[in-house]
Structure formats: C-alpha cells, structure tokens
Short mmCIF file of N, CA and C in Angstrom, two decimals:
data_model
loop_
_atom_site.label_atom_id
_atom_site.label_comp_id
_atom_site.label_asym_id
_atom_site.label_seq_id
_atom_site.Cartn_x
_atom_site.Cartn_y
_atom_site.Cartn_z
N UNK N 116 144.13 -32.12 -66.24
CA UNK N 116 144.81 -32.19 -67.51
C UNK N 116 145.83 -33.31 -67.54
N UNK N 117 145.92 -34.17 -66.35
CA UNK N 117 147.24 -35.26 -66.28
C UNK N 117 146.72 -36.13 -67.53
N UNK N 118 145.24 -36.40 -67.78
CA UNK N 118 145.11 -37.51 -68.48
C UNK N 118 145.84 -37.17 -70.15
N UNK N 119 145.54 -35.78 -70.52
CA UNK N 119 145.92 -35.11 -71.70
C UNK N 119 147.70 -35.03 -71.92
N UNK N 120 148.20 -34.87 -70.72
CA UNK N 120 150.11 -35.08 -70.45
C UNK N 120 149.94 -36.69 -70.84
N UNK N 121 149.71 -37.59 -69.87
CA UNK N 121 149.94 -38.68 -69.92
C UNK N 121 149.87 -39.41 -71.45
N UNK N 122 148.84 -38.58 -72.47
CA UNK N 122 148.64 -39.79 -73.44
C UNK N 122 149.83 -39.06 -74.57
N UNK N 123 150.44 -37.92 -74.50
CA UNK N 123 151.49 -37.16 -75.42
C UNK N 123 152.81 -37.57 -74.41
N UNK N 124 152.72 -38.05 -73.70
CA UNK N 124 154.11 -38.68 -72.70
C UNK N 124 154.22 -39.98 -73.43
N UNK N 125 153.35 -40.85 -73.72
CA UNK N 125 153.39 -41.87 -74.21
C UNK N 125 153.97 -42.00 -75.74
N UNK N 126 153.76 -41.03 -76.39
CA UNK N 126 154.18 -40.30 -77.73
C UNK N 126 155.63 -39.68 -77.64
N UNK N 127 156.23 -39.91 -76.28
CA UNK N 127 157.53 -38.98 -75.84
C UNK N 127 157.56 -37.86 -75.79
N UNK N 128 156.67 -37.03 -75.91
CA UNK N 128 156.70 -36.12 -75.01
C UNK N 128 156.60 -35.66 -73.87
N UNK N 129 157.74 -34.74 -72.85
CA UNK N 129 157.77 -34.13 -71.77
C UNK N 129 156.66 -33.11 -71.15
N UNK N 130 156.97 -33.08 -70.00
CA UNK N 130 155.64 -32.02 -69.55
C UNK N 130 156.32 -30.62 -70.15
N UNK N 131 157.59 -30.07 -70.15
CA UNK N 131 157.78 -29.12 -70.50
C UNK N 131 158.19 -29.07 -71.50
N UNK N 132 158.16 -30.15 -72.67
CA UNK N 132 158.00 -29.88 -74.51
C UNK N 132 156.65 -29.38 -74.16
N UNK N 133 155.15 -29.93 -73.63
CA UNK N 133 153.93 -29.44 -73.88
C UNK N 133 153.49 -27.86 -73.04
N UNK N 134 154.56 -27.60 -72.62
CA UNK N 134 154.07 -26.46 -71.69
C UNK N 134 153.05 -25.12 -72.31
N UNK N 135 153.87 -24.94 -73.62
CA UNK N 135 153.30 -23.37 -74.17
C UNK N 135 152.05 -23.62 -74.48
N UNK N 136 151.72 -25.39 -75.33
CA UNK N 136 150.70 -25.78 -75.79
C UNK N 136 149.42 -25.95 -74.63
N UNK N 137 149.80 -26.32 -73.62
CA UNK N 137 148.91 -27.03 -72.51
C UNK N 137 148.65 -25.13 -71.76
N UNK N 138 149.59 -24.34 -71.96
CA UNK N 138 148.89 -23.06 -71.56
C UNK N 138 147.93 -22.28 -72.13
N UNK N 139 147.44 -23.26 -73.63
CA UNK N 139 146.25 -22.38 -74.58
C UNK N 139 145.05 -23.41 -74.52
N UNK N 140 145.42 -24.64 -73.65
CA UNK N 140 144.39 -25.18 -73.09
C UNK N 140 143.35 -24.84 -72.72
N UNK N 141 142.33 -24.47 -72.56
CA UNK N 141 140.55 -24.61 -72.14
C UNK N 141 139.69 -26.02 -71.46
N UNK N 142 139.91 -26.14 -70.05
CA UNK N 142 138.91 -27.25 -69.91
C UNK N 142 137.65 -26.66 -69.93
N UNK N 143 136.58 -27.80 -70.50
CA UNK N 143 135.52 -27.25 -70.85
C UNK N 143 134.52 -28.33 -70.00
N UNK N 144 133.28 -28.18 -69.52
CA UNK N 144 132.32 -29.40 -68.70
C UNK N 144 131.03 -29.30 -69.56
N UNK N 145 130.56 -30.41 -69.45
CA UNK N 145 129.36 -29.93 -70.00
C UNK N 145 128.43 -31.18 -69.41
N UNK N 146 127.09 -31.05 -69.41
CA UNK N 146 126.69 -32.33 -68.41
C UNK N 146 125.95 -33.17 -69.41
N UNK N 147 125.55 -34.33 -69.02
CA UNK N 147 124.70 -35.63 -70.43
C UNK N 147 123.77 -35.04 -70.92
N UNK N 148 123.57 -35.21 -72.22
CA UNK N 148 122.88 -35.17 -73.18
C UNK N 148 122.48 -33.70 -73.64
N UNK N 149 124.19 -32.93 -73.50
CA UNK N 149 124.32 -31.31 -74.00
C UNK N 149 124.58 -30.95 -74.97
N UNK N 150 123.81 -30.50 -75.90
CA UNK N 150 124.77 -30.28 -77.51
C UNK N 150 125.84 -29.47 -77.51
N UNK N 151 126.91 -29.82 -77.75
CA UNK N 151 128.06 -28.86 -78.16
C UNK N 151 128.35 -28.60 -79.52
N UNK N 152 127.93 -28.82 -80.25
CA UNK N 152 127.39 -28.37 -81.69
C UNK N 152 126.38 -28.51 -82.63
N UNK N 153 126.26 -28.06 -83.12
CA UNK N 153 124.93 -28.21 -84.02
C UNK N 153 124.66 -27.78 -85.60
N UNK N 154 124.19 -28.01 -86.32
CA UNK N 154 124.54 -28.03 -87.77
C UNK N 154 124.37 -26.43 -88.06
N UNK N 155 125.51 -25.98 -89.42
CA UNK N 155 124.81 -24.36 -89.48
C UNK N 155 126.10 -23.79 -88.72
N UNK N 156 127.02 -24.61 -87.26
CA UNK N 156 127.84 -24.20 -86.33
C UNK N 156 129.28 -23.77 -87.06
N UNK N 157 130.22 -23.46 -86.40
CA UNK N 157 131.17 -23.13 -86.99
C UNK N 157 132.49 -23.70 -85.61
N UNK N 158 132.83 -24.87 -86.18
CA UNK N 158 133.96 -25.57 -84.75
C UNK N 158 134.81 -24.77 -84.22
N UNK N 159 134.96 -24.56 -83.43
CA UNK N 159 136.26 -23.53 -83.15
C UNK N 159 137.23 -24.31 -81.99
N UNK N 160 137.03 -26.10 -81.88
CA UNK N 160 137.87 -26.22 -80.87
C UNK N 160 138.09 -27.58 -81.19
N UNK N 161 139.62 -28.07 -81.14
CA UNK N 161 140.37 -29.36 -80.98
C UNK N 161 140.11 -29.53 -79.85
N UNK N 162 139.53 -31.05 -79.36
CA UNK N 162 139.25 -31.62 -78.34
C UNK N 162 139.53 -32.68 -77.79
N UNK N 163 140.18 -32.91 -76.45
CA UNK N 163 140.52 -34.04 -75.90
C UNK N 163 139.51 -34.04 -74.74
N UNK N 164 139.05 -35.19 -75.24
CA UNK N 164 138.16 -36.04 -74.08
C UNK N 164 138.73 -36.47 -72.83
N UNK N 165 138.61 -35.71 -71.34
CA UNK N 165 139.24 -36.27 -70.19
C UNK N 165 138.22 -37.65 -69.35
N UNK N 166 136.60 -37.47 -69.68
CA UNK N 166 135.94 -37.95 -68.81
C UNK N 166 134.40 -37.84 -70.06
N UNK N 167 134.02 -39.00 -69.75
CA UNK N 167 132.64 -39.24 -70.95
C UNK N 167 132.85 -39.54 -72.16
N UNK N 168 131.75 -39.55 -72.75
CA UNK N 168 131.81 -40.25 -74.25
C UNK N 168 130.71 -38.79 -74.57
N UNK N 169 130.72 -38.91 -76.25
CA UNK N 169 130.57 -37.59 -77.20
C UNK N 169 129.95 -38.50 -78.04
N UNK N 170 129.42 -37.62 -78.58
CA UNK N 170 128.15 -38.57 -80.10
C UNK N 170 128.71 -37.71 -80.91
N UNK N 171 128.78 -38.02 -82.37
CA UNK N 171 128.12 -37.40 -83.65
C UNK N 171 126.99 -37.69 -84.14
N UNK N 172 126.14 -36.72 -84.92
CA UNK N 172 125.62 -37.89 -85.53
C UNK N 172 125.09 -36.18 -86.64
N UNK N 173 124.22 -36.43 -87.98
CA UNK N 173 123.41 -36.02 -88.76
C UNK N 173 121.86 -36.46 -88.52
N UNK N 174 121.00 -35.23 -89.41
CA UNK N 174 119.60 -35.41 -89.49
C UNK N 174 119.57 -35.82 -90.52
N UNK N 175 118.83 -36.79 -91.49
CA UNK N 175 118.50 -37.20 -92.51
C UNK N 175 116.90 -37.69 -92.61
N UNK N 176 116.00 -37.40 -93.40
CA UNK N 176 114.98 -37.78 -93.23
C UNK N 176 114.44 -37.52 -91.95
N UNK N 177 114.50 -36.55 -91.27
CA UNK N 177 114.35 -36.31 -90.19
C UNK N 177 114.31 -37.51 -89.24
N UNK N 178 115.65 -38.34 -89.24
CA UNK N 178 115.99 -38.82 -88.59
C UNK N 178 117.41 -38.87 -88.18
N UNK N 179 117.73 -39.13 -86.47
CA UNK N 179 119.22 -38.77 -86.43
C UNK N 179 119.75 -40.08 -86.54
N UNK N 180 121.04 -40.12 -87.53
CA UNK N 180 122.05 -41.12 -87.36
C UNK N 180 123.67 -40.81 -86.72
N UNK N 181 124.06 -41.71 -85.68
CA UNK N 181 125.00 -41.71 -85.24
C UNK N 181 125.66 -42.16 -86.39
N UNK N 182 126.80 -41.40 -86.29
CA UNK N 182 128.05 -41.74 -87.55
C UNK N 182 129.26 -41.96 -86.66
N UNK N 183 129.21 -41.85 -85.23
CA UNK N 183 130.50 -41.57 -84.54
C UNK N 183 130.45 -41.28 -82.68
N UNK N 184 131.58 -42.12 -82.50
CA UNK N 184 131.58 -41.90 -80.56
C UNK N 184 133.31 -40.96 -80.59
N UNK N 185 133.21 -40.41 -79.77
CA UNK N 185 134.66 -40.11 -78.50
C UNK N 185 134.50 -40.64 -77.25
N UNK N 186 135.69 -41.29 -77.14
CA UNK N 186 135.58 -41.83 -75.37
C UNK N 186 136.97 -41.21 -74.76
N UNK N 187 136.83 -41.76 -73.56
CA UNK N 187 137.59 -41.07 -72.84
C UNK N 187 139.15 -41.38 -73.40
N UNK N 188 140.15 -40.18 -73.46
CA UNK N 188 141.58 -40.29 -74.13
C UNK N 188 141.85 -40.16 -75.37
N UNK N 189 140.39 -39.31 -76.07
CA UNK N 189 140.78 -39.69 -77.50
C UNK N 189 140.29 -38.16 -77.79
N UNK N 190 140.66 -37.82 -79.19
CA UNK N 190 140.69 -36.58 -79.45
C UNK N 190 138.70 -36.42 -80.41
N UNK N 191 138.36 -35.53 -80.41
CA UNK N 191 137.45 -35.29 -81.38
C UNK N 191 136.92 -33.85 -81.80
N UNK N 192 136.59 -33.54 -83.06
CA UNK N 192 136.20 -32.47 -83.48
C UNK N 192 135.61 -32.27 -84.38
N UNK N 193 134.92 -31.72 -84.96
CA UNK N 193 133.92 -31.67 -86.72
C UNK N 193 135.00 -30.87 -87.68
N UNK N 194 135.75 -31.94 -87.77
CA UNK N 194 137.37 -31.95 -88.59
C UNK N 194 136.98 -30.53 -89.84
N UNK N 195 136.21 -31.41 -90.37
CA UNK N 195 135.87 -31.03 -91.44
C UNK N 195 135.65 -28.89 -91.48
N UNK N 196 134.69 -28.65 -90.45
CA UNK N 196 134.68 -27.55 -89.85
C UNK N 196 135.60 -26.59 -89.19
N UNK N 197 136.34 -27.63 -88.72
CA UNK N 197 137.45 -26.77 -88.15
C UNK N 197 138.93 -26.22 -88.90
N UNK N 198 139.40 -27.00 -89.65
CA UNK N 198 140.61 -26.91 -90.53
C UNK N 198 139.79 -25.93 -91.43
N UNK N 199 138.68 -26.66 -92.18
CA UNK N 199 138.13 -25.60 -93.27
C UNK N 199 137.82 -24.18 -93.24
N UNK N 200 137.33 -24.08 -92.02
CA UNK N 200 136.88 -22.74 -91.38
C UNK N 200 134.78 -22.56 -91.95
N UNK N 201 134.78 -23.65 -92.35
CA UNK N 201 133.22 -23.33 -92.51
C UNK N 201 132.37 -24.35 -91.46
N UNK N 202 130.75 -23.92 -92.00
CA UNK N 202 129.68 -24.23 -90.96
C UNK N 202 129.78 -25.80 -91.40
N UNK N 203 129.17 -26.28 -90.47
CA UNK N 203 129.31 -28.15 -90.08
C UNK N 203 128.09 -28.33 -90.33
N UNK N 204 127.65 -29.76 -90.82
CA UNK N 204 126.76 -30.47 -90.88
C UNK N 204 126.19 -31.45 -90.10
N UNK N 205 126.95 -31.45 -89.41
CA UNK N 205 126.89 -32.18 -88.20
C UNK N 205 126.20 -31.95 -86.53
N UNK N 206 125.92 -32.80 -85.73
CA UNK N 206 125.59 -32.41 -84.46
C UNK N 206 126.75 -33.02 -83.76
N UNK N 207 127.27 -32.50 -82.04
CA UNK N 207 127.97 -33.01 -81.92
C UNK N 207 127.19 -32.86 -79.80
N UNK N 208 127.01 -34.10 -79.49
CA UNK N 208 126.04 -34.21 -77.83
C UNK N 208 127.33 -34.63 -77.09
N UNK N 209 126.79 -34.73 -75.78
CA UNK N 209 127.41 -35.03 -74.87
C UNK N 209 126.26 -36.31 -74.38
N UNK N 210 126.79 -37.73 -74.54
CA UNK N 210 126.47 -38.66 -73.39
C UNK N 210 125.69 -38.81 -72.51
N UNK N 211 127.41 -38.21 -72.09
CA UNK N 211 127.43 -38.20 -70.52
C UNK N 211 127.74 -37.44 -70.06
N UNK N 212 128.22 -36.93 -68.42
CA UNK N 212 128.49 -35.69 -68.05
C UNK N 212 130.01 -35.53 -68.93
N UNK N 213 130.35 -34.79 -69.17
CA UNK N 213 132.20 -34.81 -70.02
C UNK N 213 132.39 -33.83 -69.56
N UNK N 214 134.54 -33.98 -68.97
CA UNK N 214 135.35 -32.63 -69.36
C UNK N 214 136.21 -33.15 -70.29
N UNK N 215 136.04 -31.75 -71.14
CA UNK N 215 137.18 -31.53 -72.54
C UNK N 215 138.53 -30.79 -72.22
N UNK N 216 139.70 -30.69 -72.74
CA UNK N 216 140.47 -30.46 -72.81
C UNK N 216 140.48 -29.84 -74.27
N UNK N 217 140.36 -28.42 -74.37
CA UNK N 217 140.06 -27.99 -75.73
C UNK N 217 141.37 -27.01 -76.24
N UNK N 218 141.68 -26.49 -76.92
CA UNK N 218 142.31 -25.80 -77.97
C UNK N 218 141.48 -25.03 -78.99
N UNK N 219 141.66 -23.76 -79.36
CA UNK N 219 140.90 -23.11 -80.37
C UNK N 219 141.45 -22.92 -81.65
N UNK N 220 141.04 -22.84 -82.39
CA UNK N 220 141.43 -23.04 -83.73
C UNK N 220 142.83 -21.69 -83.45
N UNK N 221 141.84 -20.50 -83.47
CA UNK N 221 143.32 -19.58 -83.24
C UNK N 221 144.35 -19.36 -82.16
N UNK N 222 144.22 -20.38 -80.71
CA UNK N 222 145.72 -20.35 -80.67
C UNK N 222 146.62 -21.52 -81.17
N UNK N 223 145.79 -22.57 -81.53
CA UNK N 223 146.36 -23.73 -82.66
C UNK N 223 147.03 -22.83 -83.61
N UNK N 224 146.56 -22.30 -84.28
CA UNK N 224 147.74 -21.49 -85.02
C UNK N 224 148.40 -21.03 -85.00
N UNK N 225 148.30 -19.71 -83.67
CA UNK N 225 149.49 -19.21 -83.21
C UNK N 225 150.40 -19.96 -83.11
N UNK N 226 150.39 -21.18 -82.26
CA UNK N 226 151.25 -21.64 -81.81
C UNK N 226 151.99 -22.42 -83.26
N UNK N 227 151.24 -22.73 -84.08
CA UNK N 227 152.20 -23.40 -85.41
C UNK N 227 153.07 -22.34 -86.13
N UNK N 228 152.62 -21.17 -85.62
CA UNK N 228 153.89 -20.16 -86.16
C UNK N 228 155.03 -20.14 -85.48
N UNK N 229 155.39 -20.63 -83.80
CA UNK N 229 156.46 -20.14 -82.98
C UNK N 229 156.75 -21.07 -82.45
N UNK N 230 155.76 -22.66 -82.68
CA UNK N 230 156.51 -23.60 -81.74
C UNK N 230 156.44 -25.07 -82.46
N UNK N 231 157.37 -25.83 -82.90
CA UNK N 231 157.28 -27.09 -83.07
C UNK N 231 157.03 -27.96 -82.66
N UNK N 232 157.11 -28.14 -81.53
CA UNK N 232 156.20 -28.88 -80.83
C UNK N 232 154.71 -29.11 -81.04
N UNK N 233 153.99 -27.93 -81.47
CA UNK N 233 152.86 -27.69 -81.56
C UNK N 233 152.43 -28.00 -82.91
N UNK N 234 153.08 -27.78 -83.49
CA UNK N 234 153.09 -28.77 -85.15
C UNK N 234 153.20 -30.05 -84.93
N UNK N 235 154.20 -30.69 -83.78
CA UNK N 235 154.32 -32.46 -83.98
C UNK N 235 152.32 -32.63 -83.40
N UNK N 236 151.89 -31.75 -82.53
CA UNK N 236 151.00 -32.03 -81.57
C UNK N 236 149.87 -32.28 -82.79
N UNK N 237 149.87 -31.22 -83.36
CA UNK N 237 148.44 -30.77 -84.30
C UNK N 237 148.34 -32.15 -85.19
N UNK N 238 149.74 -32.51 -85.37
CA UNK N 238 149.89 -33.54 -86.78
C UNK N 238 149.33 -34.95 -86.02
N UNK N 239 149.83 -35.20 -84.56
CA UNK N 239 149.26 -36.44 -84.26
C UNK N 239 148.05 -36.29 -84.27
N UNK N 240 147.40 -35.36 -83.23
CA UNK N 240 145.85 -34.99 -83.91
C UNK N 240 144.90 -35.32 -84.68
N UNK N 241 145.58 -34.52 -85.70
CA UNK N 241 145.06 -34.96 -87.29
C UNK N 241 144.97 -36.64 -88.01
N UNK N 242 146.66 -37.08 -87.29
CA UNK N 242 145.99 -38.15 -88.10
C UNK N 242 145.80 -39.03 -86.86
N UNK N 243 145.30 -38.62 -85.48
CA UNK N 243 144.48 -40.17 -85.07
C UNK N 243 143.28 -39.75 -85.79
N UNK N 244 142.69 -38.22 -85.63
CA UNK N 244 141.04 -38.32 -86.42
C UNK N 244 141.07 -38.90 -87.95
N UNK N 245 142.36 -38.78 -88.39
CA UNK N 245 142.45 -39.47 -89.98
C UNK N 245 141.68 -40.95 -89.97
N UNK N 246 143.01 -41.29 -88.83
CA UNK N 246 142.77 -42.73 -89.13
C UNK N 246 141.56 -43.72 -88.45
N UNK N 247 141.42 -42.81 -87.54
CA UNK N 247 139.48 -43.20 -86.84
C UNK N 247 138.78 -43.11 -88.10
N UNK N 248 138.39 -42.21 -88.71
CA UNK N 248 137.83 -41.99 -89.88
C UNK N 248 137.94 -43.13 -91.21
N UNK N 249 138.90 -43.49 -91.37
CA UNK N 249 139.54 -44.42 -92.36
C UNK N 249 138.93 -45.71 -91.71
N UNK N 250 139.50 -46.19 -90.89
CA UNK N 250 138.94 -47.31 -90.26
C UNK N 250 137.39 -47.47 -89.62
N UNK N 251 136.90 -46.36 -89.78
CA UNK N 251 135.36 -46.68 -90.07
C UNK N 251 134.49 -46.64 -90.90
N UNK N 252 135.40 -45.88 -92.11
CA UNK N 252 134.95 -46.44 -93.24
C UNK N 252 134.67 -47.73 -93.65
N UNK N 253 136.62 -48.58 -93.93
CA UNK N 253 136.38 -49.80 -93.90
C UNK N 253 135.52 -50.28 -93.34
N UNK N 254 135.24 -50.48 -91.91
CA UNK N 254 134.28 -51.39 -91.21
C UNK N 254 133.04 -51.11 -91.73
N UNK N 255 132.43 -50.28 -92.20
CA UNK N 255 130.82 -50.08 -92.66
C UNK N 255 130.72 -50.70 -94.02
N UNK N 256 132.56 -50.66 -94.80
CA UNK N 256 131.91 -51.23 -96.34
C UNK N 256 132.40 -53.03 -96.34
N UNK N 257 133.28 -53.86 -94.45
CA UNK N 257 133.59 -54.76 -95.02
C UNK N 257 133.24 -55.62 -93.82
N UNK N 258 132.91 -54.81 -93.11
CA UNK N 258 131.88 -55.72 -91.70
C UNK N 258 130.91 -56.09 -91.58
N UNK N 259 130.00 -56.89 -91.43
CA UNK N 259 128.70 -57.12 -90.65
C UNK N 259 128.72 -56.12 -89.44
N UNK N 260 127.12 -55.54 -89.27
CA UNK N 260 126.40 -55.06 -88.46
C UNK N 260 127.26 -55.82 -86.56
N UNK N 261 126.80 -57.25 -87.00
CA UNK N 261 127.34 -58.14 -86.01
C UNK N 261 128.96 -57.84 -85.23
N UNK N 262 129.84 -57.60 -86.46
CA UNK N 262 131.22 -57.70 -86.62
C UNK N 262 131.64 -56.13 -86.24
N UNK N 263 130.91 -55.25 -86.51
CA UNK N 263 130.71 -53.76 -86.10
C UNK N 263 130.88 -53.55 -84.62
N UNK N 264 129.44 -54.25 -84.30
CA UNK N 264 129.05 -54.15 -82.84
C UNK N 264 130.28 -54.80 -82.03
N UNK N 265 130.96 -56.15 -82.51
CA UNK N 265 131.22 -56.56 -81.64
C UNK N 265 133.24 -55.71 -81.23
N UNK N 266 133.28 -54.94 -82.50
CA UNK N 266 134.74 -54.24 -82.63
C UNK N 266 134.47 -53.52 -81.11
N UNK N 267 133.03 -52.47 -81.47
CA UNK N 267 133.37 -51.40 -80.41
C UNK N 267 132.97 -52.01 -79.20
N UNK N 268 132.27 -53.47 -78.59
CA UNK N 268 132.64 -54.10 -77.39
C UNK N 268 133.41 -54.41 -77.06
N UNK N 269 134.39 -54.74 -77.69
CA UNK N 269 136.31 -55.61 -77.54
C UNK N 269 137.27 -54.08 -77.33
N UNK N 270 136.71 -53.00 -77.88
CA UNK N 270 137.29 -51.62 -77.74
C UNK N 270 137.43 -50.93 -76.65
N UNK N 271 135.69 -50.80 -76.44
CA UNK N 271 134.77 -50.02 -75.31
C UNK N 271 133.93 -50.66 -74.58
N UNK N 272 134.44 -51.56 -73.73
CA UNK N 272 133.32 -52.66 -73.10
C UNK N 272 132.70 -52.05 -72.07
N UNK N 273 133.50 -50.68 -71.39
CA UNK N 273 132.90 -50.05 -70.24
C UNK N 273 131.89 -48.99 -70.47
N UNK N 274 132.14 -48.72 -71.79
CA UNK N 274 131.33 -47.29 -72.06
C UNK N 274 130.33 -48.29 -72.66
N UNK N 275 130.17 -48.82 -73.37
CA UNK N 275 128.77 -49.48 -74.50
C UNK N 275 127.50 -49.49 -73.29
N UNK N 276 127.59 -49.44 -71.94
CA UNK N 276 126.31 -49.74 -71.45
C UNK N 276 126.13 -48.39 -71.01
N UNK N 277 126.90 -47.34 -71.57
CA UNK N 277 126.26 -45.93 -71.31
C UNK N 277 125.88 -45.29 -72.36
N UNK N 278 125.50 -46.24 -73.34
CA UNK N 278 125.00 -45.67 -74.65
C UNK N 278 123.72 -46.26 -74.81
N UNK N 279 122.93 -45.55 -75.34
CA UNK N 279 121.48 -45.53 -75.35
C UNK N 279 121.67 -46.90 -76.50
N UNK N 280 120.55 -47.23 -76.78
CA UNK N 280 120.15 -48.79 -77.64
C UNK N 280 120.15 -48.27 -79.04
N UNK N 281 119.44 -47.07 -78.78
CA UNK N 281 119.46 -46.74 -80.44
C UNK N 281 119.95 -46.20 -80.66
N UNK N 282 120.96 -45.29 -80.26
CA UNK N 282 122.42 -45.29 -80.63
C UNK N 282 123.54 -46.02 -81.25
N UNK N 283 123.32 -46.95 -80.64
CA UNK N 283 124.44 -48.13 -80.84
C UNK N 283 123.83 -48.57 -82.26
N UNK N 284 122.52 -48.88 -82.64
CA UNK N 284 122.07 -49.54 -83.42
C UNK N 284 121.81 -48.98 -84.84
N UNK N 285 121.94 -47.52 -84.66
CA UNK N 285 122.07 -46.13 -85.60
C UNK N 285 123.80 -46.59 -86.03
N UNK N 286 124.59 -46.22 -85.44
CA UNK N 286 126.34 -46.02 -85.33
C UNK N 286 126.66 -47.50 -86.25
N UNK N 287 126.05 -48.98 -86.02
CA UNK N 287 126.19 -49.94 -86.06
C UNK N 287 125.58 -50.45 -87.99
N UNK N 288 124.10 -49.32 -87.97
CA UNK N 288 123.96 -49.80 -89.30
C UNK N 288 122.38 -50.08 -89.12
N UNK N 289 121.77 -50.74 -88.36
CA UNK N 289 120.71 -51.39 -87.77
C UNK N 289 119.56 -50.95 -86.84
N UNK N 290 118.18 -51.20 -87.28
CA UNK N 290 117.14 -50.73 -86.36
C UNK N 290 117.68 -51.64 -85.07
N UNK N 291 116.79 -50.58 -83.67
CA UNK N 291 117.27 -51.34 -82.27
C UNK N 291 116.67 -52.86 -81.86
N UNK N 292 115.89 -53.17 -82.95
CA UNK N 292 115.40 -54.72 -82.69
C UNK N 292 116.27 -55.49 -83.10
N UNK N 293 116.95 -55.40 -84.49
CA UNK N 293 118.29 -56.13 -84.91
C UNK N 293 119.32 -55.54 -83.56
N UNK N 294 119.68 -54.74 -83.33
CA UNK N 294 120.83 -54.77 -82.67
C UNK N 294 120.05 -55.76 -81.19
N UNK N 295 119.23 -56.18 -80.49
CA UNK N 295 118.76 -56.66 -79.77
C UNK N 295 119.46 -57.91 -79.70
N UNK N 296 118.59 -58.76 -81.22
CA UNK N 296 119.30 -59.67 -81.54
C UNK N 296 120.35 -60.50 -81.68
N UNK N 297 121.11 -58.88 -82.36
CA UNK N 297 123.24 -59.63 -82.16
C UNK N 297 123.28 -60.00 -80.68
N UNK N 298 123.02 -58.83 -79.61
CA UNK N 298 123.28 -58.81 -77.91
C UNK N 298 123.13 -60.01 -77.58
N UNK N 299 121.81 -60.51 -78.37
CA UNK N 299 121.20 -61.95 -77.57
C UNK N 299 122.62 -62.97 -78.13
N UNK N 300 122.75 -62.77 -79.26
CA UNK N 300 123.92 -63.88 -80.45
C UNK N 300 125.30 -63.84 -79.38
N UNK N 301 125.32 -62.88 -79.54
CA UNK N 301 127.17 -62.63 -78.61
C UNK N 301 126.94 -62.93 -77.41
N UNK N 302 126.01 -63.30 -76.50
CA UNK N 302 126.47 -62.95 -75.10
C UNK N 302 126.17 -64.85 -74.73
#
C-alpha cells in the first residue's frame, strides 16, 4: 500500500491523516487478461492501481472498443456506476497481472459521514477521474489519431509495449494497420 500513501503524501497528506481511510482498504490481485467487470455489473469499488495497467472498453456492433487505460498510480472505476448506484455498460480487464488498492462504495461512505479527510480523499478521486475524462474528450474531438498515439507514448512509454496492437489502435481511433503506420512515422 506504500505506493497508495506515497501518491496522497504528495497531495500533503500524512500517514496518519490516511489511517481510518487506508483501514477500509481491500488489496485486490487479479492476473492478465481477467475481467473485473462486465456490462449488466454493478461497481462497488474505488480503485487504485498499485501494479499493471486496466482496460475499459464497450461492445458495439459486436465489436470491442477501448475507450480507456489505468496504469500504475492512478485511480480507476466505472464512475458512472459507482456514484450512481446502477448497472454499467461497460467492461472493465486486466492487462496484466494487477494489484488494486480498492475501497467500497459503502465504507466510502461511512467514512464521509465521520471523517474529513475522507471527503478531501473521495474529492481528489473524483476529480482526477473528472479530469482524465475531460481531457480525453478533448483529444478525440481535437487530435489526430497520430497526435493521440503519440500523447499516451510521451505519458506511458513503459506500459505501451504491454498493450496489445489492437488495443492501442481501438483507444486511438484507428484500425491496427493505420496504427502500424503512425509506429513506422514516429519512430
């Protein structure tokens, strides 16, 4: 759990401001290419990524599109599902092997009844998934495919070669022969 202290230390918080919170903690493992959710599901957990990368993605046309990564240090959840309290539309895999650092919706709450801390916690939360969200909007309505790809290499240069081709090329906008192409352009 040091990696989960370390990135709310950076935010100024102490190990013992996070204590009550880090005691409703859940590490969770799960090994590559495990679904941890699935559409129809109902989220029941705020998640910090200690180790691996996480997919989203939807079925459409009976085909899956990546809409979304977690890498290691960053929070993720089927937002939408979890605050709301209803079923998700979404799938949500594992990579790679991953441990989570999870929270459940109900002691997230408890704890927003008795501890402030746990309100500053929930709120950063919320809005890094805000602003991940926001900023990938923009990029899909003001980037090139090209300009896409090359954000999450300058981002994630270590993880991109543990992502499958058509993944990247789904997430990016592009069949995996175009994304071929940029690889060949950039490198």
């Amino acid at each position: 759990m040091t990696s989960l202290i370390a990135y709310f230390s950076k935010l100024g918080f102490s190990e013992s401001d996070l204590s009550e919170f880090l005691n409703c903690i859940k590490t969770r493992e799960f090994s590559a290419n495990e679904l941890i959710l699935a559409d129809g599901q109902l989220e029941n957990y705020l998640s910090f990524v200690d180790t691996g990368i996480v997919r989203y993605y939807v079925i459409a046309n009976e085909k899956e599109i990546t809409f979304d990564f977690a890498f290691k240090d960053s929070f993720y959840c089927a937002y939408d599902s979890f605050y709301n309290r209803t079923k998700t539309k979404i799938y949500i895999q594992t990579l790679t092997d991953c441990q989570l650092h999870s929270i459940s919706y109900e002691s997230l709450q408890k704890l927003y009844t008795k501890c402030e801390t746990a309100k500053k916690l929930g709120r950063i939360a919320t809005e890094y998934l805000l602003d991940k969200k926001v900023k990938r909007e923009l990029d899909l309505l003001t980037k090139s495919p090209q300009e896409r790809y090359s954000k999450l290499l300058l981002e994630q240069p270590k993880y991109i070669q543990q992502i499958p081709l058509k993944y990247l090329a789904s997430y990016i906008g592009v069949v995996p022969e175009t994304l071929s192409r940029i690889r060949k352009r950039i490198t």
